[in-house]
Amino acid sequence: MDAAALRSEFPVLERTAYLNAGTCGPLPRAAADAARATLATGEADGRAGGYFTSMIAARDEQRQAYASLLGVDPGEVALTSCTSEGIVRVLAGLDLGRGDEILTSDQEHPGLLGPLSGAIAQRGVTVRMAPFAELAEAVGPQTRLVACSHVSWVDGELAPAALGELDVPVLLDGAQGVGAVATRPADLGCTFYAGSGQKWLCGAVGTGMLWIHPAWTDRVAAPGPTYQNLAEPARGLASDVRADAARHDSPALSPEGAAASLASFGVLAAAGWESVLARAAALAGSLAGRLSERGFEVAPRGETTLVSFRVEDPPAVRTRLAEAGVVVRDLPGRPWIRASVGAWNDESDLERLLDAL
Amino acid sequence: MDAAALRSEFPVLERTAYLNAGTCGPLPRAAADAARATLATGEADGRAGGYFTSMIAARDEQRQAYASLLGVDPGEVALTSCTSEGIVRVLAGLDLGRGDEILTSDQEHPGLLGPLSGAIAQRGVTVRMAPFAELAEAVGPQTRLVACSHVSWVDGELAPAALGELDVPVLLDGAQGVGAVATRPADLGCTFYAGSGQKWLCGAVGTGMLWIHPAWTDRVAAPGPTYQNLAEPARGLASDVRADAARHDSPALSPEGAAASLASFGVLAAAGWESVLARAAALAGSLAGRLSERGFEVAPRGETTLVSFRVEDPPAVRTRLAEAGVVVRDLPGRPWIRASVGAWNDESDLERLLDAL
C-alpha cells in the first residue's frame, strides 16, 4: 500500500488537514465499518451468542496485534481502556509505600500526574521531579520506580536512552509513543509500557494496552480482579487471577470499539509498520524544518511525530486554524501549538497549515 | 407509549424471543442510530472539536439520566464501565484491612466474588458468607461492610429489606436491579449501589454507574485519579480530586457507547419507568406461573424480572432454545435455565419459550 492508498483510507482527510492524532487519530473507514457491523449484529440478533463470541475473538486478536507491534508475547499484554488505566494499574499494584520514591519528569501529562497524586495521597509515596533529559542521572537511593513519558506530549522529546540501563524499574507512558515511533520494550529497556489505542493506532476511544515485563507479572497486584481477570470465574472466591497480563484487562471493553481498533490496526499493518513510522517521522521533520525556515520557534524535539511551535495566544490560533480546516491543538498554560503528523498525512496537509498560519 | 409501541423500538424482537437482558438488554434502534451518528461524526470530521464536546455533554446527560432513575443528585453518581468496576472502586477505596470482615452471600456473581478475592489477597480482609435471605442477622462485630446482590443473578431473589436498617454500610451489586426493579437508594437504605448500563437499561456494553451516599464520598479513596477525576487537571500533582462522585468516573468511556446508552434510556423513560417496571414484573410473574402449571420447578424468586427453572442439562436446553429463536441462558454449575423478562417482551415471547421447551 503506497502513501496515497493509505491516505485514502481516512475520510476525515478528504476535507480536513487533520494534525491531531496526539489527541485522537483519524478513524479509517474500515474501522467505522467494523464498528457498524458489530452494532448491526447486536441490534438485529441480540448481544449474546455471536455478538459475544465475536467480542472474545476480537479481544484475542487485538491483544495479538498489539503484541506483534511491541515484539512481545500476547500473554504479556493487558487490554486497557486508555494509557492512564495502565499507569494506575502499575502504580496501585506495586508494593510501594512510605519511604519509597517515584521519580518523574517536568514534562508529564495529567494522565500520569493524576495517578502519581493518588500514590502520594493514599500510600505516602514520595514523588520527585527532574528535568526529562536528566532523569537517568537523577535516580537516587530511595527511587523504586521511574515513571515518565516515552515521548513528551508537550514537544515530542524522547525519554533518555539511559533509562534502559537502570536497575530501577521504568514505567513508560506511551500515549505519544505506540504507533508513532519504535516501541519494542526490549530495545527501550523498560519494565512497563502503557499505551493508547485511539491515538497513533487510530482505534476507538476507550482502548489501550499495558505491557508488563514477564518477570514483573506477579509483582503487580490486580487491584480488583473482575470476571475477565479470573482464571476460573465459576470458582468465585477460590479462583486465582489469570497467570498472564490479562489479569489486568479492563473489566468491560466495548465490542464495537474492539472491532474498530482491530480494523484500524489492520489498515496500518497492511501499509507496513516500518514505512508507517518512517513516513510519519520524515513528514514531521519536514514540517519542523519549514516552520523554522518561516521564522517560527520550534520546541526541542526528538525524531518523533509531534511538532510544537511558539505562537502568540495559542487558543486563538488553534481556533483560527480550525476554521481554515486545519486541526491542531494548543497546550493549556504553554506557549505552543502542537501539530501531530502521521503517515496518513501528506505535504498538502503541511502546506495548508503553513498557509493558514 | 403503549406496550406495542415500546416493543417496536427493539429490532431483535422482530425475529427472536429475546429473554436475556440479564446478560445484555435488547438494543433499541434509537441507540444503534445514536452510536452510528457519533461514529459518522468521528469518521468524517475527526475526533476533536464537536466529537469531543458532544462526548462531554453526553456524559453529563448520562449521569443525570441515571441519577433521575435512582432519585439522587447527579453529583452522587460516577459513570463506570460496568457493575464490577463500581464494586472494585468501593472495595479498593474503603479503609479496610486485616481484622476487618466483609459479609457476603452464597448467591453472588463472580463480578462481586472476584473483587472480594482481591480484598482478601491484597489487604488481608476476611470475607464471610451467609445465606442471602439471612444476611442482616448474620452481621457480626467484625463486619465493616455487607456486599451482596440487590437482585440475585441466580434466581431473582431480592436482598432482604432488613439490610436497609443496619448500622454497617451496605454495597449492593445492582447488575440485575437497575432498570429492572425499583432502585432508589433512599428506599433501599444502602450506602453504595453499583449498576450496569448494558443490561436492563439496554445501553452499550462498557457502561455502568456507581452511586455513593454523599456522607461516604470522602471515605472512598480513588485508587488512581486520572484526567477525568481531577478537579483541575492542569495543576497536575497539586490538583485535588473532584469533590463529587465523578472522582470515580472510569478513565475512558466510549463516546459511541455514551450516545447509545443515553438514547436507550430515553426510549425507556418515554415509556415511563413506573410502567416499564410494572410491566416487566407482571410478565415475569406470568411466566413463572405458567412454568409451574406445566410442572417445571421454578426457583424461589422475588417480584423481579428473572425467572429460573429446573431442566435436565441446561446448556443443551439453552442451545436447543436458541435454535428455536428463544434466547435465554444457563448458569454454570447450576440446574437452572434463566429467562430475563423485560417490558419490551410480550406474551408471544413467553409462548415461544413454553412451546420450545
PDB file of C-alpha atoms in Angstrom, chain B residues 61-294:
ATOM      1  CA  GLU B  61     -26.717  13.779  30.345  1.00  0.00           C
ATOM      2  CA  GLN B  62     -25.992  10.120  31.071  1.00  0.00           C
ATOM      3  CA  ARG B  63     -25.133  10.977  34.664  1.00  0.00           C
ATOM      4  CA  GLN B  64     -28.336  12.991  35.005  1.00  0.00           C
ATOM      5  CA  ALA B  65     -30.373  10.168  33.492  1.00  0.00           C
ATOM      6  CA  TYR B  66     -29.004   7.569  35.898  1.00  0.00           C
ATOM      7  CA  ALA B  67     -29.443   9.969  38.801  1.00  0.00           C
ATOM      8  CA  SER B  68     -33.070  10.617  37.870  1.00  0.00           C
ATOM      9  CA  LEU B  69     -33.828   6.899  37.910  1.00  0.00           C
ATOM     10  CA  LEU B  70     -32.140   6.463  41.287  1.00  0.00           C
ATOM     11  CA  GLY B  71     -33.769   9.596  42.643  1.00  0.00           C
ATOM     12  CA  VAL B  72     -30.432  11.073  43.662  1.00  0.00           C
ATOM     13  CA  ASP B  73     -28.290  14.099  42.880  1.00  0.00           C
ATOM     14  CA  PRO B  74     -26.134  13.710  39.730  1.00  0.00           C
ATOM     15  CA  GLY B  75     -23.096  14.596  41.845  1.00  0.00           C
ATOM     16  CA  GLU B  76     -23.560  11.321  43.713  1.00  0.00           C
ATOM     17  CA  VAL B  77     -23.228   9.202  40.552  1.00  0.00           C
ATOM     18  CA  ALA B  78     -19.999   8.006  38.955  1.00  0.00           C
ATOM     19  CA  LEU B  79     -20.009   6.732  35.370  1.00  0.00           C
ATOM     20  CA  THR B  80     -18.306   3.358  35.217  1.00  0.00           C
ATOM     21  CA  SER B  81     -17.712   0.728  32.551  1.00  0.00           C
ATOM     22  CA  CYS B  82     -19.730  -1.955  34.360  1.00  0.00           C
ATOM     23  CA  THR B  83     -21.098  -3.055  37.719  1.00  0.00           C
ATOM     24  CA  SER B  84     -17.836  -4.738  38.697  1.00  0.00           C
ATOM     25  CA  GLU B  85     -15.827  -1.590  38.212  1.00  0.00           C
ATOM     26  CA  GLY B  86     -18.060   0.183  40.735  1.00  0.00           C
ATOM     27  CA  ILE B  87     -17.642  -2.688  43.179  1.00  0.00           C
ATOM     28  CA  VAL B  88     -13.861  -2.640  42.780  1.00  0.00           C
ATOM     29  CA  ARG B  89     -13.765   1.097  43.401  1.00  0.00           C
ATOM     30  CA  VAL B  90     -15.680   0.787  46.663  1.00  0.00           C
ATOM     31  CA  LEU B  91     -13.724  -2.224  47.940  1.00  0.00           C
ATOM     32  CA  ALA B  92     -10.353  -0.759  46.994  1.00  0.00           C
ATOM     33  CA  GLY B  93     -11.242   2.714  48.217  1.00  0.00           C
ATOM     34  CA  LEU B  94     -12.554   1.902  51.687  1.00  0.00           C
ATOM     35  CA  ASP B  95     -10.061   1.782  54.520  1.00  0.00           C
ATOM     36  CA  LEU B  96     -10.342  -1.954  55.189  1.00  0.00           C
ATOM     37  CA  GLY B  97      -7.589  -4.334  56.254  1.00  0.00           C
ATOM     38  CA  ARG B  98      -6.609  -7.209  58.464  1.00  0.00           C
ATOM     39  CA  GLY B  99      -9.187  -7.851  61.171  1.00  0.00           C
ATOM     40  CA  ASP B 100     -11.993  -6.312  59.121  1.00  0.00           C
ATOM     41  CA  GLU B 101     -14.725  -8.537  57.766  1.00  0.00           C
ATOM     42  CA  ILE B 102     -16.891  -8.186  54.697  1.00  0.00           C
ATOM     43  CA  LEU B 103     -20.115 -10.151  54.841  1.00  0.00           C
ATOM     44  CA  THR B 104     -21.458 -11.529  51.580  1.00  0.00           C
ATOM     45  CA  SER B 105     -23.959 -14.145  50.460  1.00  0.00           C
ATOM     46  CA  ASP B 106     -23.987 -17.587  48.874  1.00  0.00           C
ATOM     47  CA  GLN B 107     -25.719 -16.234  45.758  1.00  0.00           C
ATOM     48  CA  GLU B 108     -23.074 -13.920  44.384  1.00  0.00           C
ATOM     49  CA  HIS B 109     -21.745 -13.461  40.869  1.00  0.00           C
ATOM     50  CA  PRO B 110     -18.024 -13.677  40.006  1.00  0.00           C
ATOM     51  CA  GLY B 111     -18.302  -9.944  39.310  1.00  0.00           C
ATOM     52  CA  LEU B 112     -18.536  -9.428  43.083  1.00  0.00           C
ATOM     53  CA  LEU B 113     -16.601 -12.501  44.224  1.00  0.00           C
ATOM     54  CA  GLY B 114     -13.587 -11.554  42.090  1.00  0.00           C
ATOM     55  CA  PRO B 115     -13.175  -8.128  43.703  1.00  0.00           C
ATOM     56  CA  LEU B 116     -13.739  -9.730  47.124  1.00  0.00           C
ATOM     57  CA  SER B 117     -10.962 -12.231  46.410  1.00  0.00           C
ATOM     58  CA  GLY B 118      -8.723  -9.253  45.644  1.00  0.00           C
ATOM     59  CA  ALA B 119      -9.564  -7.666  49.007  1.00  0.00           C
ATOM     60  CA  ILE B 120      -8.605 -10.922  50.730  1.00  0.00           C
ATOM     61  CA  ALA B 121      -5.373 -11.427  48.812  1.00  0.00           C
ATOM     62  CA  GLN B 122      -4.087  -7.879  48.918  1.00  0.00           C
ATOM     63  CA  ARG B 123      -5.406  -6.417  52.132  1.00  0.00           C
ATOM     64  CA  GLY B 124      -5.963  -9.352  54.409  1.00  0.00           C
ATOM     65  CA  VAL B 125      -9.678  -8.642  54.737  1.00  0.00           C
ATOM     66  CA  THR B 126     -11.820 -11.558  55.907  1.00  0.00           C
ATOM     67  CA  VAL B 127     -14.837 -12.462  53.785  1.00  0.00           C
ATOM     68  CA  ARG B 128     -17.642 -14.425  55.394  1.00  0.00           C
ATOM     69  CA  MET B 129     -20.584 -15.927  53.545  1.00  0.00           C
ATOM     70  CA  ALA B 130     -24.114 -16.331  54.832  1.00  0.00           C
ATOM     71  CA  PRO B 131     -27.356 -17.382  53.143  1.00  0.00           C
ATOM     72  CA  PHE B 132     -28.743 -14.497  51.080  1.00  0.00           C
ATOM     73  CA  ALA B 133     -32.024 -14.319  52.989  1.00  0.00           C
ATOM     74  CA  GLU B 134     -30.261 -14.295  56.368  1.00  0.00           C
ATOM     75  CA  LEU B 135     -27.652 -11.633  55.688  1.00  0.00           C
ATOM     76  CA  ALA B 136     -28.980  -8.966  58.014  1.00  0.00           C
ATOM     77  CA  GLU B 137     -28.974 -11.316  61.005  1.00  0.00           C
ATOM     78  CA  ALA B 138     -25.504 -12.594  60.114  1.00  0.00           C
ATOM     79  CA  VAL B 139     -23.755  -9.254  60.674  1.00  0.00           C
ATOM     80  CA  GLY B 140     -21.130  -9.693  63.393  1.00  0.00           C
ATOM     81  CA  PRO B 141     -18.864  -7.467  65.474  1.00  0.00           C
ATOM     82  CA  GLN B 142     -16.046  -7.520  62.882  1.00  0.00           C
ATOM     83  CA  THR B 143     -18.344  -6.748  59.949  1.00  0.00           C
ATOM     84  CA  ARG B 144     -17.322  -3.475  58.347  1.00  0.00           C
ATOM     85  CA  LEU B 145     -19.280  -3.882  55.101  1.00  0.00           C
ATOM     86  CA  VAL B 146     -22.077  -6.015  53.701  1.00  0.00           C
ATOM     87  CA  ALA B 147     -21.595  -6.613  49.968  1.00  0.00           C
ATOM     88  CA  CYS B 148     -24.274  -8.556  48.117  1.00  0.00           C
ATOM     89  CA  SER B 149     -26.669  -8.575  45.199  1.00  0.00           C
ATOM     90  CA  HIS B 150     -29.667  -6.337  45.118  1.00  0.00           C
ATOM     91  CA  VAL B 151     -31.334  -8.998  42.944  1.00  0.00           C
ATOM     92  CA  SER B 152     -29.771 -12.453  42.831  1.00  0.00           C
ATOM     93  CA  TRP B 153     -28.440 -13.251  39.365  1.00  0.00           C
ATOM     94  CA  VAL B 154     -29.213 -16.915  40.029  1.00  0.00           C
ATOM     95  CA  ASP B 155     -32.933 -16.826  40.665  1.00  0.00           C
ATOM     96  CA  GLY B 156     -34.109 -13.270  41.038  1.00  0.00           C
ATOM     97  CA  GLU B 157     -34.459 -13.178  44.817  1.00  0.00           C
ATOM     98  CA  LEU B 158     -34.333  -9.725  46.400  1.00  0.00           C
ATOM     99  CA  ALA B 159     -31.856  -8.697  49.067  1.00  0.00           C
ATOM    100  CA  PRO B 160     -33.544  -8.724  52.480  1.00  0.00           C
ATOM    101  CA  ALA B 161     -35.212  -5.423  53.312  1.00  0.00           C
ATOM    102  CA  ALA B 162     -33.659  -5.589  56.782  1.00  0.00           C
ATOM    103  CA  LEU B 163     -30.270  -4.707  55.244  1.00  0.00           C
ATOM    104  CA  GLY B 164     -31.605  -1.169  54.984  1.00  0.00           C
ATOM    105  CA  GLU B 165     -31.834  -0.923  58.754  1.00  0.00           C
ATOM    106  CA  LEU B 166     -28.231  -1.858  59.545  1.00  0.00           C
ATOM    107  CA  ASP B 167     -25.625   0.479  61.009  1.00  0.00           C
ATOM    108  CA  VAL B 168     -22.958  -1.187  58.853  1.00  0.00           C
ATOM    109  CA  PRO B 169     -22.548   0.205  55.314  1.00  0.00           C
ATOM    110  CA  VAL B 170     -24.115  -1.881  52.550  1.00  0.00           C
ATOM    111  CA  LEU B 171     -22.808  -2.196  48.999  1.00  0.00           C
ATOM    112  CA  LEU B 172     -25.436  -3.524  46.608  1.00  0.00           C
ATOM    113  CA  ASP B 173     -24.472  -5.243  43.358  1.00  0.00           C
ATOM    114  CA  GLY B 174     -27.286  -3.899  41.228  1.00  0.00           C
ATOM    115  CA  ALA B 175     -26.423  -5.686  37.990  1.00  0.00           C
ATOM    116  CA  GLN B 176     -29.893  -7.271  37.936  1.00  0.00           C
ATOM    117  CA  GLY B 177     -31.510  -4.368  39.737  1.00  0.00           C
ATOM    118  CA  VAL B 178     -31.223  -1.047  37.997  1.00  0.00           C
ATOM    119  CA  GLY B 179     -33.813  -0.739  35.229  1.00  0.00           C
ATOM    120  CA  ALA B 180     -35.470  -3.983  36.328  1.00  0.00           C
ATOM    121  CA  VAL B 181     -36.901  -3.147  39.738  1.00  0.00           C
ATOM    122  CA  ALA B 182     -37.229  -0.073  41.961  1.00  0.00           C
ATOM    123  CA  THR B 183     -33.746   1.118  42.901  1.00  0.00           C
ATOM    124  CA  ARG B 184     -33.999   4.298  44.934  1.00  0.00           C
ATOM    125  CA  PRO B 185     -31.163   4.073  47.455  1.00  0.00           C
ATOM    126  CA  ALA B 186     -33.245   6.126  49.873  1.00  0.00           C
ATOM    127  CA  ASP B 187     -35.785   3.281  49.920  1.00  0.00           C
ATOM    128  CA  LEU B 188     -33.193   0.515  49.919  1.00  0.00           C
ATOM    129  CA  GLY B 189     -31.166   2.038  52.735  1.00  0.00           C
ATOM    130  CA  CYS B 190     -27.857   1.151  51.107  1.00  0.00           C
ATOM    131  CA  THR B 191     -24.600   3.110  51.127  1.00  0.00           C
ATOM    132  CA  PHE B 192     -23.276   2.157  47.683  1.00  0.00           C
ATOM    133  CA  TYR B 193     -25.145   0.969  44.601  1.00  0.00           C
ATOM    134  CA  ALA B 194     -23.227  -0.388  41.603  1.00  0.00           C
ATOM    135  CA  GLY B 195     -25.205  -0.987  38.411  1.00  0.00           C
ATOM    136  CA  SER B 196     -24.887  -1.954  34.757  1.00  0.00           C
ATOM    137  CA  GLY B 197     -25.754   0.116  31.737  1.00  0.00           C
ATOM    138  CA  GLN B 198     -25.975  -2.705  29.206  1.00  0.00           C
ATOM    139  CA  LYS B 199     -28.488  -4.991  30.905  1.00  0.00           C
ATOM    140  CA  TRP B 200     -31.886  -3.666  31.994  1.00  0.00           C
ATOM    141  CA  LEU B 201     -31.107  -0.163  30.759  1.00  0.00           C
ATOM    142  CA  CYS B 202     -30.411  -1.554  27.264  1.00  0.00           C
ATOM    143  CA  GLY B 203     -27.333   0.631  26.840  1.00  0.00           C
ATOM    144  CA  ALA B 204     -23.922  -0.135  25.364  1.00  0.00           C
ATOM    145  CA  VAL B 205     -21.556  -2.777  26.692  1.00  0.00           C
ATOM    146  CA  GLY B 206     -18.958  -0.840  28.668  1.00  0.00           C
ATOM    147  CA  THR B 207     -21.361   1.414  30.590  1.00  0.00           C
ATOM    148  CA  GLY B 208     -22.490   1.436  34.196  1.00  0.00           C
ATOM    149  CA  MET B 209     -22.821   3.541  37.311  1.00  0.00           C
ATOM    150  CA  LEU B 210     -21.792   3.746  40.918  1.00  0.00           C
ATOM    151  CA  TRP B 211     -23.910   5.650  43.418  1.00  0.00           C
ATOM    152  CA  ILE B 212     -22.153   6.711  46.622  1.00  0.00           C
ATOM    153  CA  HIS B 213     -24.027   8.061  49.618  1.00  0.00           C
ATOM    154  CA  PRO B 214     -22.849  11.679  49.936  1.00  0.00           C
ATOM    155  CA  ALA B 215     -21.735  11.081  53.522  1.00  0.00           C
ATOM    156  CA  TRP B 216     -19.289   8.484  52.164  1.00  0.00           C
ATOM    157  CA  THR B 217     -17.800  10.338  49.194  1.00  0.00           C
ATOM    158  CA  ASP B 218     -14.698  11.311  51.139  1.00  0.00           C
ATOM    159  CA  ARG B 219     -14.307   7.871  52.685  1.00  0.00           C
ATOM    160  CA  VAL B 220     -13.789   6.073  49.380  1.00  0.00           C
ATOM    161  CA  ALA B 221     -10.355   6.870  48.012  1.00  0.00           C
ATOM    162  CA  ALA B 222      -9.961   7.000  44.228  1.00  0.00           C
ATOM    163  CA  PRO B 223      -7.349   4.282  43.595  1.00  0.00           C
ATOM    164  CA  GLY B 224      -5.761   6.279  40.833  1.00  0.00           C
ATOM    165  CA  PRO B 225      -7.378   9.501  39.741  1.00  0.00           C
ATOM    166  CA  THR B 226      -6.998  10.138  36.011  1.00  0.00           C
ATOM    167  CA  TYR B 227      -7.706  13.216  33.911  1.00  0.00           C
ATOM    168  CA  GLN B 228     -11.494  12.909  34.274  1.00  0.00           C
ATOM    169  CA  ASN B 229     -11.272  12.593  38.039  1.00  0.00           C
ATOM    170  CA  LEU B 230      -9.134  15.649  38.777  1.00  0.00           C
ATOM    171  CA  ALA B 231     -10.692  18.936  39.822  1.00  0.00           C
ATOM    172  CA  GLU B 232      -8.025  20.913  37.944  1.00  0.00           C
ATOM    173  CA  PRO B 233      -6.052  18.585  35.639  1.00  0.00           C
ATOM    174  CA  ALA B 234      -3.715  21.360  34.523  1.00  0.00           C
ATOM    175  CA  ARG B 235      -2.403  21.661  38.108  1.00  0.00           C
ATOM    176  CA  GLY B 236      -1.046  18.111  37.873  1.00  0.00           C
ATOM    177  CA  LEU B 237       0.252  16.765  41.173  1.00  0.00           C
ATOM    178  CA  ALA B 238      -1.232  19.742  43.001  1.00  0.00           C
ATOM    179  CA  SER B 239      -4.781  19.097  41.801  1.00  0.00           C
ATOM    180  CA  ASP B 240      -7.410  17.754  44.156  1.00  0.00           C
ATOM    181  CA  VAL B 241      -9.731  15.033  43.011  1.00  0.00           C
ATOM    182  CA  ARG B 242     -13.203  16.201  42.048  1.00  0.00           C
ATOM    183  CA  ALA B 243     -15.376  16.926  45.043  1.00  0.00           C
ATOM    184  CA  ASP B 244     -18.231  14.706  43.908  1.00  0.00           C
ATOM    185  CA  ALA B 245     -18.632  11.070  42.847  1.00  0.00           C
ATOM    186  CA  ALA B 246     -17.152  11.873  39.433  1.00  0.00           C
ATOM    187  CA  ARG B 247     -13.784  11.280  41.097  1.00  0.00           C
ATOM    188  CA  HIS B 248     -14.703   7.650  40.410  1.00  0.00           C
ATOM    189  CA  ASP B 249     -15.615   8.032  36.741  1.00  0.00           C
ATOM    190  CA  SER B 250     -13.978   5.423  34.542  1.00  0.00           C
ATOM    191  CA  PRO B 251     -10.944   6.903  32.791  1.00  0.00           C
ATOM    192  CA  ALA B 252     -12.004   6.488  29.142  1.00  0.00           C
ATOM    193  CA  LEU B 253     -15.593   5.680  28.234  1.00  0.00           C
ATOM    194  CA  SER B 254     -16.658   5.240  24.630  1.00  0.00           C
ATOM    195  CA  PRO B 255     -18.430   8.283  23.149  1.00  0.00           C
ATOM    196  CA  GLU B 256     -20.427   5.973  20.897  1.00  0.00           C
ATOM    197  CA  GLY B 257     -21.411   3.937  23.942  1.00  0.00           C
ATOM    198  CA  ALA B 258     -22.470   7.031  25.858  1.00  0.00           C
ATOM    199  CA  ALA B 259     -24.625   8.208  22.965  1.00  0.00           C
ATOM    200  CA  ALA B 260     -26.242   4.785  22.595  1.00  0.00           C
ATOM    201  CA  SER B 261     -26.887   4.452  26.311  1.00  0.00           C
ATOM    202  CA  LEU B 262     -28.472   7.850  26.537  1.00  0.00           C
ATOM    203  CA  ALA B 263     -30.771   7.026  23.629  1.00  0.00           C
ATOM    204  CA  SER B 264     -31.745   3.688  25.210  1.00  0.00           C
ATOM    205  CA  PHE B 265     -32.522   5.437  28.437  1.00  0.00           C
ATOM    206  CA  GLY B 266     -34.656   7.907  26.526  1.00  0.00           C
ATOM    207  CA  VAL B 267     -36.720   5.127  24.940  1.00  0.00           C
ATOM    208  CA  LEU B 268     -37.447   3.529  28.311  1.00  0.00           C
ATOM    209  CA  ALA B 269     -38.046   6.842  30.057  1.00  0.00           C
ATOM    210  CA  ALA B 270     -40.512   7.825  27.321  1.00  0.00           C
ATOM    211  CA  ALA B 271     -42.464   4.654  28.059  1.00  0.00           C
ATOM    212  CA  GLY B 272     -42.490   5.700  31.717  1.00  0.00           C
ATOM    213  CA  TRP B 273     -40.299   3.991  34.282  1.00  0.00           C
ATOM    214  CA  GLU B 274     -43.199   3.083  36.508  1.00  0.00           C
ATOM    215  CA  SER B 275     -44.958   1.224  33.731  1.00  0.00           C
ATOM    216  CA  VAL B 276     -41.686  -0.309  32.473  1.00  0.00           C
ATOM    217  CA  LEU B 277     -41.011  -1.827  35.885  1.00  0.00           C
ATOM    218  CA  ALA B 278     -44.614  -2.883  36.496  1.00  0.00           C
ATOM    219  CA  ARG B 279     -45.000  -4.464  33.087  1.00  0.00           C
ATOM    220  CA  ALA B 280     -41.754  -6.446  33.366  1.00  0.00           C
ATOM    221  CA  ALA B 281     -42.680  -7.711  36.827  1.00  0.00           C
ATOM    222  CA  ALA B 282     -46.133  -8.759  35.661  1.00  0.00           C
ATOM    223  CA  LEU B 283     -44.809 -10.598  32.603  1.00  0.00           C
ATOM    224  CA  ALA B 284     -42.140 -12.347  34.659  1.00  0.00           C
ATOM    225  CA  GLY B 285     -44.763 -13.387  37.205  1.00  0.00           C
ATOM    226  CA  SER B 286     -46.930 -14.686  34.394  1.00  0.00           C
ATOM    227  CA  LEU B 287     -44.050 -16.768  33.033  1.00  0.00           C
ATOM    228  CA  ALA B 288     -43.262 -18.197  36.456  1.00  0.00           C
ATOM    229  CA  GLY B 289     -46.897 -19.183  36.928  1.00  0.00           C
ATOM    230  CA  ARG B 290     -47.194 -20.831  33.553  1.00  0.00           C
ATOM    231  CA  LEU B 291     -43.941 -22.750  34.012  1.00  0.00           C
ATOM    232  CA  SER B 292     -45.235 -24.051  37.355  1.00  0.00           C
ATOM    233  CA  GLU B 293     -48.531 -25.043  35.750  1.00  0.00           C
ATOM    234  CA  ARG B 294     -46.598 -27.103  33.229  1.00  0.00           C
TER     235      ARG B 294
END
